[in-house]
Amino acid sequence: MGKAKQAKLAMQKYAKMKKMISSTDARLKNKKPSKKKKPEDPHKIEVREVPQASSALFFQYNTQLGPPYHILVDTNFINHSIRYKLDIIQNMMDCLYAKCIPYITDCVLGEIEKMGTKFSVALKIIKDPRFERIRCLHKGTYADDCLVQRVTQHKCYIVATNDVDLKRRIRKIPGVPIMYVAKHRYTIERMPDAYGAPKV
């Protein structure tokens, strides 16, 4: 068999067309009939889910922030304060030049209690009567999610944390300042100039 004949047979083999099934074929009758779409109403208003902007954010400043400041404290902020021997409430007031009320959620308390006896100093500091307790109604004790959820709902808090991931998550929420420990003192990020917060 010559090469030309082989090529011709190969061409015939690949050139065969697929046969179409006729509309009266029995195999098509078993399939469910496709539902006809209703014509769209041109006067219907399209509803889209857009997150509601907080009414507290007036001209990019958070109007709910003001003395006395409500500060949500995270676990590692307390640990950094202990490491640098900083009095939490005194240094908060030195940073913001106003009265500050530190708040501890049940999740943060649970997180410190799970850490064991090594963090007993942090536990003693938290149980100071000057620290306000916030009850958590959700399940689980993951403090980061709890803090993010709380500041998303209520824009009256400043979040005190040194956790890089938590800072990144809070920066996405408009109008929530972040307090952190740097250079042996407290500094604050994203606080309006009008409130007199020190610059780094």
PDB file of C-alpha atoms in Angstrom:
ATOM      1  CA  MET A   1       0.000   0.000   0.000  1.00  0.00           C
ATOM      2  CA  GLY A   2       1.469   3.326  -1.087  1.00  0.00           C
ATOM      3  CA  LYS A   3       1.852   6.388   1.028  1.00  0.00           C
ATOM      4  CA  ALA A   4      -0.651   8.310  -1.092  1.00  0.00           C
ATOM      5  CA  LYS A   5      -3.332   5.651  -0.512  1.00  0.00           C
ATOM      6  CA  GLN A   6      -2.659   5.626   3.244  1.00  0.00           C
ATOM      7  CA  ALA A   7      -2.989   9.394   3.391  1.00  0.00           C
ATOM      8  CA  LYS A   8      -6.245   9.227   1.425  1.00  0.00           C
ATOM      9  CA  LEU A   9      -7.698   6.622   3.835  1.00  0.00           C
ATOM     10  CA  ALA A  10      -6.634   8.717   6.834  1.00  0.00           C
ATOM     11  CA  MET A  11      -8.309  11.800   5.312  1.00  0.00           C
ATOM     12  CA  GLN A  12     -11.543   9.846   4.734  1.00  0.00           C
ATOM     13  CA  LYS A  13     -11.454   8.535   8.308  1.00  0.00           C
ATOM     14  CA  TYR A  14     -11.163  12.026   9.866  1.00  0.00           C
ATOM     15  CA  ALA A  15     -13.444  13.723   7.333  1.00  0.00           C
ATOM     16  CA  LYS A  16     -16.550  11.793   8.413  1.00  0.00           C
ATOM     17  CA  MET A  17     -19.138  14.154   9.924  1.00  0.00           C
ATOM     18  CA  LYS A  18     -21.082  13.346  13.074  1.00  0.00           C
ATOM     19  CA  LYS A  19     -24.672  12.501  12.343  1.00  0.00           C
ATOM     20  CA  MET A  20     -27.259  14.797  13.893  1.00  0.00           C
ATOM     21  CA  ILE A  21     -30.104  13.288  15.894  1.00  0.00           C
ATOM     22  CA  SER A  22     -33.473  14.020  14.393  1.00  0.00           C
ATOM     23  CA  SER A  23     -36.004  15.914  16.506  1.00  0.00           C
ATOM     24  CA  THR A  24     -38.348  12.869  16.536  1.00  0.00           C
ATOM     25  CA  ASP A  25     -35.695  10.535  17.994  1.00  0.00           C
ATOM     26  CA  ALA A  26     -36.905   8.426  20.965  1.00  0.00           C
ATOM     27  CA  ARG A  27     -33.835   9.318  23.019  1.00  0.00           C
ATOM     28  CA  LEU A  28     -34.876  12.974  23.147  1.00  0.00           C
ATOM     29  CA  LYS A  29     -38.334  12.198  24.506  1.00  0.00           C
ATOM     30  CA  ASN A  30     -36.906  11.013  27.857  1.00  0.00           C
ATOM     31  CA  LYS A  31     -35.325  14.390  28.534  1.00  0.00           C
ATOM     32  CA  LYS A  32     -37.273  16.949  30.551  1.00  0.00           C
ATOM     33  CA  PRO A  33     -38.537  19.891  28.558  1.00  0.00           C
ATOM     34  CA  SER A  34     -36.596  23.072  29.223  1.00  0.00           C
ATOM     35  CA  LYS A  35     -38.452  25.754  31.158  1.00  0.00           C
ATOM     36  CA  LYS A  36     -39.150  28.928  29.285  1.00  0.00           C
ATOM     37  CA  LYS A  37     -37.748  32.029  30.931  1.00  0.00           C
ATOM     38  CA  LYS A  38     -40.224  34.730  31.771  1.00  0.00           C
ATOM     39  CA  PRO A  39     -39.581  37.990  29.983  1.00  0.00           C
ATOM     40  CA  GLU A  40     -37.872  40.475  32.311  1.00  0.00           C
ATOM     41  CA  ASP A  41     -39.933  43.425  33.472  1.00  0.00           C
ATOM     42  CA  PRO A  42     -38.220  46.632  32.249  1.00  0.00           C
ATOM     43  CA  HIS A  43     -39.764  48.631  35.140  1.00  0.00           C
ATOM     44  CA  LYS A  44     -38.483  46.284  37.852  1.00  0.00           C
ATOM     45  CA  ILE A  45     -35.911  47.891  40.173  1.00  0.00           C
ATOM     46  CA  GLU A  46     -32.695  45.884  40.438  1.00  0.00           C
ATOM     47  CA  VAL A  47     -31.673  45.242  44.058  1.00  0.00           C
ATOM     48  CA  ARG A  48     -27.978  44.917  44.831  1.00  0.00           C
ATOM     49  CA  GLU A  49     -26.393  44.157  48.215  1.00  0.00           C
ATOM     50  CA  VAL A  50     -24.164  47.102  49.122  1.00  0.00           C
ATOM     51  CA  PRO A  51     -22.711  47.371  52.650  1.00  0.00           C
ATOM     52  CA  GLN A  52     -24.296  50.305  54.449  1.00  0.00           C
ATOM     53  CA  ALA A  53     -21.846  53.096  55.267  1.00  0.00           C
ATOM     54  CA  SER A  54     -21.881  54.094  58.909  1.00  0.00           C
ATOM     55  CA  SER A  55     -23.607  57.386  59.695  1.00  0.00           C
ATOM     56  CA  ALA A  56     -20.767  58.086  62.161  1.00  0.00           C
ATOM     57  CA  LEU A  57     -18.313  58.641  59.283  1.00  0.00           C
ATOM     58  CA  PHE A  58     -19.050  62.261  58.473  1.00  0.00           C
ATOM     59  CA  PHE A  59     -16.550  63.914  56.111  1.00  0.00           C
ATOM     60  CA  GLN A  60     -14.150  60.917  56.516  1.00  0.00           C
ATOM     61  CA  TYR A  61     -13.814  61.466  60.295  1.00  0.00           C
ATOM     62  CA  ASN A  62     -15.523  59.177  62.759  1.00  0.00           C
ATOM     63  CA  THR A  63     -17.793  61.448  64.797  1.00  0.00           C
ATOM     64  CA  GLN A  64     -18.397  58.773  67.457  1.00  0.00           C
ATOM     65  CA  LEU A  65     -14.760  58.958  68.575  1.00  0.00           C
ATOM     66  CA  GLY A  66     -14.129  61.327  71.417  1.00  0.00           C
ATOM     67  CA  PRO A  67     -13.122  61.452  75.057  1.00  0.00           C
ATOM     68  CA  PRO A  68     -13.518  59.282  77.069  1.00  0.00           C
ATOM     69  CA  TYR A  69     -12.042  56.890  74.490  1.00  0.00           C
ATOM     70  CA  HIS A  70     -13.269  53.287  74.419  1.00  0.00           C
ATOM     71  CA  ILE A  71     -10.330  50.998  73.616  1.00  0.00           C
ATOM     72  CA  LEU A  72     -10.697  47.305  72.761  1.00  0.00           C
ATOM     73  CA  VAL A  73      -7.535  45.578  73.991  1.00  0.00           C
ATOM     74  CA  ASP A  74      -6.065  42.498  72.267  1.00  0.00           C
ATOM     75  CA  THR A  75      -3.981  39.737  73.899  1.00  0.00           C
ATOM     76  CA  ASN A  76      -0.627  40.567  72.313  1.00  0.00           C
ATOM     77  CA  PHE A  77      -1.029  44.284  73.131  1.00  0.00           C
ATOM     78  CA  ILE A  78      -1.119  43.330  76.819  1.00  0.00           C
ATOM     79  CA  ASN A  79       1.888  41.018  76.367  1.00  0.00           C
ATOM     80  CA  HIS A  80       3.882  43.789  74.610  1.00  0.00           C
ATOM     81  CA  SER A  81       2.963  46.233  77.388  1.00  0.00           C
ATOM     82  CA  ILE A  82       4.244  43.769  80.022  1.00  0.00           C
ATOM     83  CA  ARG A  83       7.441  43.151  78.052  1.00  0.00           C
ATOM     84  CA  TYR A  84       8.227  46.908  77.880  1.00  0.00           C
ATOM     85  CA  LYS A  85       6.974  47.498  81.481  1.00  0.00           C
ATOM     86  CA  LEU A  86       4.263  49.967  80.397  1.00  0.00           C
ATOM     87  CA  ASP A  87       1.273  50.815  82.575  1.00  0.00           C
ATOM     88  CA  ILE A  88      -1.627  50.307  80.133  1.00  0.00           C
ATOM     89  CA  ILE A  89      -4.115  52.951  81.311  1.00  0.00           C
ATOM     90  CA  GLN A  90      -1.497  55.633  82.091  1.00  0.00           C
ATOM     91  CA  ASN A  91       0.215  55.222  78.706  1.00  0.00           C
ATOM     92  CA  MET A  92      -3.135  55.240  76.870  1.00  0.00           C
ATOM     93  CA  MET A  93      -3.926  58.592  78.497  1.00  0.00           C
ATOM     94  CA  ASP A  94      -0.437  59.908  77.650  1.00  0.00           C
ATOM     95  CA  CYS A  95      -0.986  58.878  74.030  1.00  0.00           C
ATOM     96  CA  LEU A  96      -4.474  60.361  73.578  1.00  0.00           C
ATOM     97  CA  TYR A  97      -4.355  63.244  76.115  1.00  0.00           C
ATOM     98  CA  ALA A  98      -7.768  62.223  77.460  1.00  0.00           C
ATOM     99  CA  LYS A  99      -9.527  59.698  79.682  1.00  0.00           C
ATOM    100  CA  CYS A 100      -9.418  56.150  78.255  1.00  0.00           C
ATOM    101  CA  ILE A 101     -11.551  53.148  79.172  1.00  0.00           C
ATOM    102  CA  PRO A 102      -9.931  49.828  78.170  1.00  0.00           C
ATOM    103  CA  TYR A 103     -12.391  47.054  77.263  1.00  0.00           C
ATOM    104  CA  ILE A 104     -11.724  43.308  77.449  1.00  0.00           C
ATOM    105  CA  THR A 105     -13.983  40.880  75.583  1.00  0.00           C
ATOM    106  CA  ASP A 106     -14.704  37.356  76.857  1.00  0.00           C
ATOM    107  CA  CYS A 107     -12.729  35.997  73.884  1.00  0.00           C
ATOM    108  CA  VAL A 108      -9.545  37.873  74.845  1.00  0.00           C
ATOM    109  CA  LEU A 109      -9.943  36.763  78.473  1.00  0.00           C
ATOM    110  CA  GLY A 110     -10.461  33.146  77.345  1.00  0.00           C
ATOM    111  CA  GLU A 111      -7.393  33.369  75.081  1.00  0.00           C
ATOM    112  CA  ILE A 112      -5.172  34.537  77.969  1.00  0.00           C
ATOM    113  CA  GLU A 113      -6.579  31.898  80.338  1.00  0.00           C
ATOM    114  CA  LYS A 114      -5.756  29.178  77.760  1.00  0.00           C
ATOM    115  CA  MET A 115      -2.118  30.332  77.627  1.00  0.00           C
ATOM    116  CA  GLY A 116      -1.489  28.985  81.109  1.00  0.00           C
ATOM    117  CA  THR A 117       0.504  30.108  84.152  1.00  0.00           C
ATOM    118  CA  LYS A 118       3.192  31.793  82.038  1.00  0.00           C
ATOM    119  CA  PHE A 119       0.735  34.642  81.367  1.00  0.00           C
ATOM    120  CA  SER A 120      -0.618  35.019  84.925  1.00  0.00           C
ATOM    121  CA  VAL A 121       0.643  38.640  85.047  1.00  0.00           C
ATOM    122  CA  ALA A 122      -1.482  39.493  82.001  1.00  0.00           C
ATOM    123  CA  LEU A 123      -4.479  37.849  83.681  1.00  0.00           C
ATOM    124  CA  LYS A 124      -3.940  39.940  86.845  1.00  0.00           C
ATOM    125  CA  ILE A 125      -3.759  43.148  84.791  1.00  0.00           C
ATOM    126  CA  ILE A 126      -6.987  42.312  82.935  1.00  0.00           C
ATOM    127  CA  LYS A 127      -8.892  41.670  86.158  1.00  0.00           C
ATOM    128  CA  ASP A 128      -8.183  45.247  87.309  1.00  0.00           C
ATOM    129  CA  PRO A 129     -11.544  46.976  88.036  1.00  0.00           C
ATOM    130  CA  ARG A 130     -10.581  49.858  85.708  1.00  0.00           C
ATOM    131  CA  PHE A 131     -10.878  47.419  82.776  1.00  0.00           C
ATOM    132  CA  GLU A 132     -14.463  47.057  81.515  1.00  0.00           C
ATOM    133  CA  ARG A 133     -15.709  43.609  80.479  1.00  0.00           C
ATOM    134  CA  ILE A 134     -17.726  43.011  77.313  1.00  0.00           C
ATOM    135  CA  ARG A 135     -19.838  39.865  77.158  1.00  0.00           C
ATOM    136  CA  CYS A 136     -19.578  37.812  73.956  1.00  0.00           C
ATOM    137  CA  LEU A 137     -22.721  36.066  72.737  1.00  0.00           C
ATOM    138  CA  HIS A 138     -21.137  34.217  69.794  1.00  0.00           C
ATOM    139  CA  LYS A 139     -19.649  30.708  69.790  1.00  0.00           C
ATOM    140  CA  GLY A 140     -15.905  30.068  69.902  1.00  0.00           C
ATOM    141  CA  THR A 141     -13.067  32.059  71.463  1.00  0.00           C
ATOM    142  CA  TYR A 142     -11.192  33.416  68.419  1.00  0.00           C
ATOM    143  CA  ALA A 143     -10.507  36.967  69.594  1.00  0.00           C
ATOM    144  CA  ASP A 144      -9.537  38.459  66.205  1.00  0.00           C
ATOM    145  CA  ASP A 145     -12.911  37.650  64.604  1.00  0.00           C
ATOM    146  CA  CYS A 146     -14.705  38.919  67.699  1.00  0.00           C
ATOM    147  CA  LEU A 147     -12.873  42.282  67.664  1.00  0.00           C
ATOM    148  CA  VAL A 148     -13.339  42.771  63.910  1.00  0.00           C
ATOM    149  CA  GLN A 149     -17.050  41.982  64.166  1.00  0.00           C
ATOM    150  CA  ARG A 150     -17.492  44.368  67.108  1.00  0.00           C
ATOM    151  CA  VAL A 151     -15.748  47.352  65.459  1.00  0.00           C
ATOM    152  CA  THR A 152     -17.662  46.738  62.217  1.00  0.00           C
ATOM    153  CA  GLN A 153     -20.966  47.027  64.089  1.00  0.00           C
ATOM    154  CA  HIS A 154     -19.993  49.845  66.491  1.00  0.00           C
ATOM    155  CA  LYS A 155     -17.644  52.580  65.314  1.00  0.00           C
ATOM    156  CA  CYS A 156     -17.023  53.998  68.825  1.00  0.00           C
ATOM    157  CA  TYR A 157     -13.940  51.843  69.561  1.00  0.00           C
ATOM    158  CA  ILE A 158     -10.196  52.153  69.086  1.00  0.00           C
ATOM    159  CA  VAL A 159      -8.483  48.762  68.709  1.00  0.00           C
ATOM    160  CA  ALA A 160      -5.252  48.233  70.681  1.00  0.00           C
ATOM    161  CA  THR A 161      -3.211  45.464  69.034  1.00  0.00           C
ATOM    162  CA  ASN A 162       0.258  44.571  67.787  1.00  0.00           C
ATOM    163  CA  ASP A 163      -0.987  41.641  65.684  1.00  0.00           C
ATOM    164  CA  VAL A 164      -0.050  42.244  62.017  1.00  0.00           C
ATOM    165  CA  ASP A 165      -2.970  40.209  60.600  1.00  0.00           C
ATOM    166  CA  LEU A 166      -5.535  41.886  62.840  1.00  0.00           C
ATOM    167  CA  LYS A 167      -4.153  45.324  61.929  1.00  0.00           C
ATOM    168  CA  ARG A 168      -4.509  44.457  58.232  1.00  0.00           C
ATOM    169  CA  ARG A 169      -8.127  43.391  58.748  1.00  0.00           C
ATOM    170  CA  ILE A 170      -9.017  46.510  60.772  1.00  0.00           C
ATOM    171  CA  ARG A 171      -7.429  48.874  58.234  1.00  0.00           C
ATOM    172  CA  LYS A 172     -10.107  47.710  55.769  1.00  0.00           C
ATOM    173  CA  ILE A 173     -12.838  49.024  58.112  1.00  0.00           C
ATOM    174  CA  PRO A 174     -13.184  52.802  57.680  1.00  0.00           C
ATOM    175  CA  GLY A 175     -13.054  55.041  60.749  1.00  0.00           C
ATOM    176  CA  VAL A 176     -11.437  52.626  63.219  1.00  0.00           C
ATOM    177  CA  PRO A 177      -8.068  53.810  64.645  1.00  0.00           C
ATOM    178  CA  ILE A 178      -5.417  51.304  65.751  1.00  0.00           C
ATOM    179  CA  MET A 179      -3.258  51.725  68.867  1.00  0.00           C
ATOM    180  CA  TYR A 180      -0.014  49.756  69.092  1.00  0.00           C
ATOM    181  CA  VAL A 181       3.270  49.568  71.021  1.00  0.00           C
ATOM    182  CA  ALA A 182       6.319  50.975  69.220  1.00  0.00           C
ATOM    183  CA  LYS A 183       9.629  52.370  70.515  1.00  0.00           C
ATOM    184  CA  HIS A 184       8.675  51.686  74.174  1.00  0.00           C
ATOM    185  CA  ARG A 185       5.525  53.821  73.984  1.00  0.00           C
ATOM    186  CA  TYR A 186       1.973  53.729  72.634  1.00  0.00           C
ATOM    187  CA  THR A 187       1.260  55.247  69.246  1.00  0.00           C
ATOM    188  CA  ILE A 188      -1.959  55.515  67.305  1.00  0.00           C
ATOM    189  CA  GLU A 189      -2.667  55.069  63.630  1.00  0.00           C
ATOM    190  CA  ARG A 190      -5.446  56.707  61.575  1.00  0.00           C
ATOM    191  CA  MET A 191      -6.571  59.166  64.231  1.00  0.00           C
ATOM    192  CA  PRO A 192      -7.779  62.584  62.957  1.00  0.00           C
ATOM    193  CA  ASP A 193      -5.391  65.509  63.558  1.00  0.00           C
ATOM    194  CA  ALA A 194      -8.165  67.387  65.336  1.00  0.00           C
ATOM    195  CA  TYR A 195      -8.060  64.875  68.199  1.00  0.00           C
ATOM    196  CA  GLY A 196      -4.455  65.740  69.071  1.00  0.00           C
ATOM    197  CA  ALA A 197      -2.942  62.275  68.654  1.00  0.00           C
ATOM    198  CA  PRO A 198       0.872  62.276  68.472  1.00  0.00           C
ATOM    199  CA  LYS A 199       2.584  61.508  65.152  1.00  0.00           C
ATOM    200  CA  VAL A 200       5.290  58.854  64.901  1.00  0.00           C
TER     201      VAL A 200
END
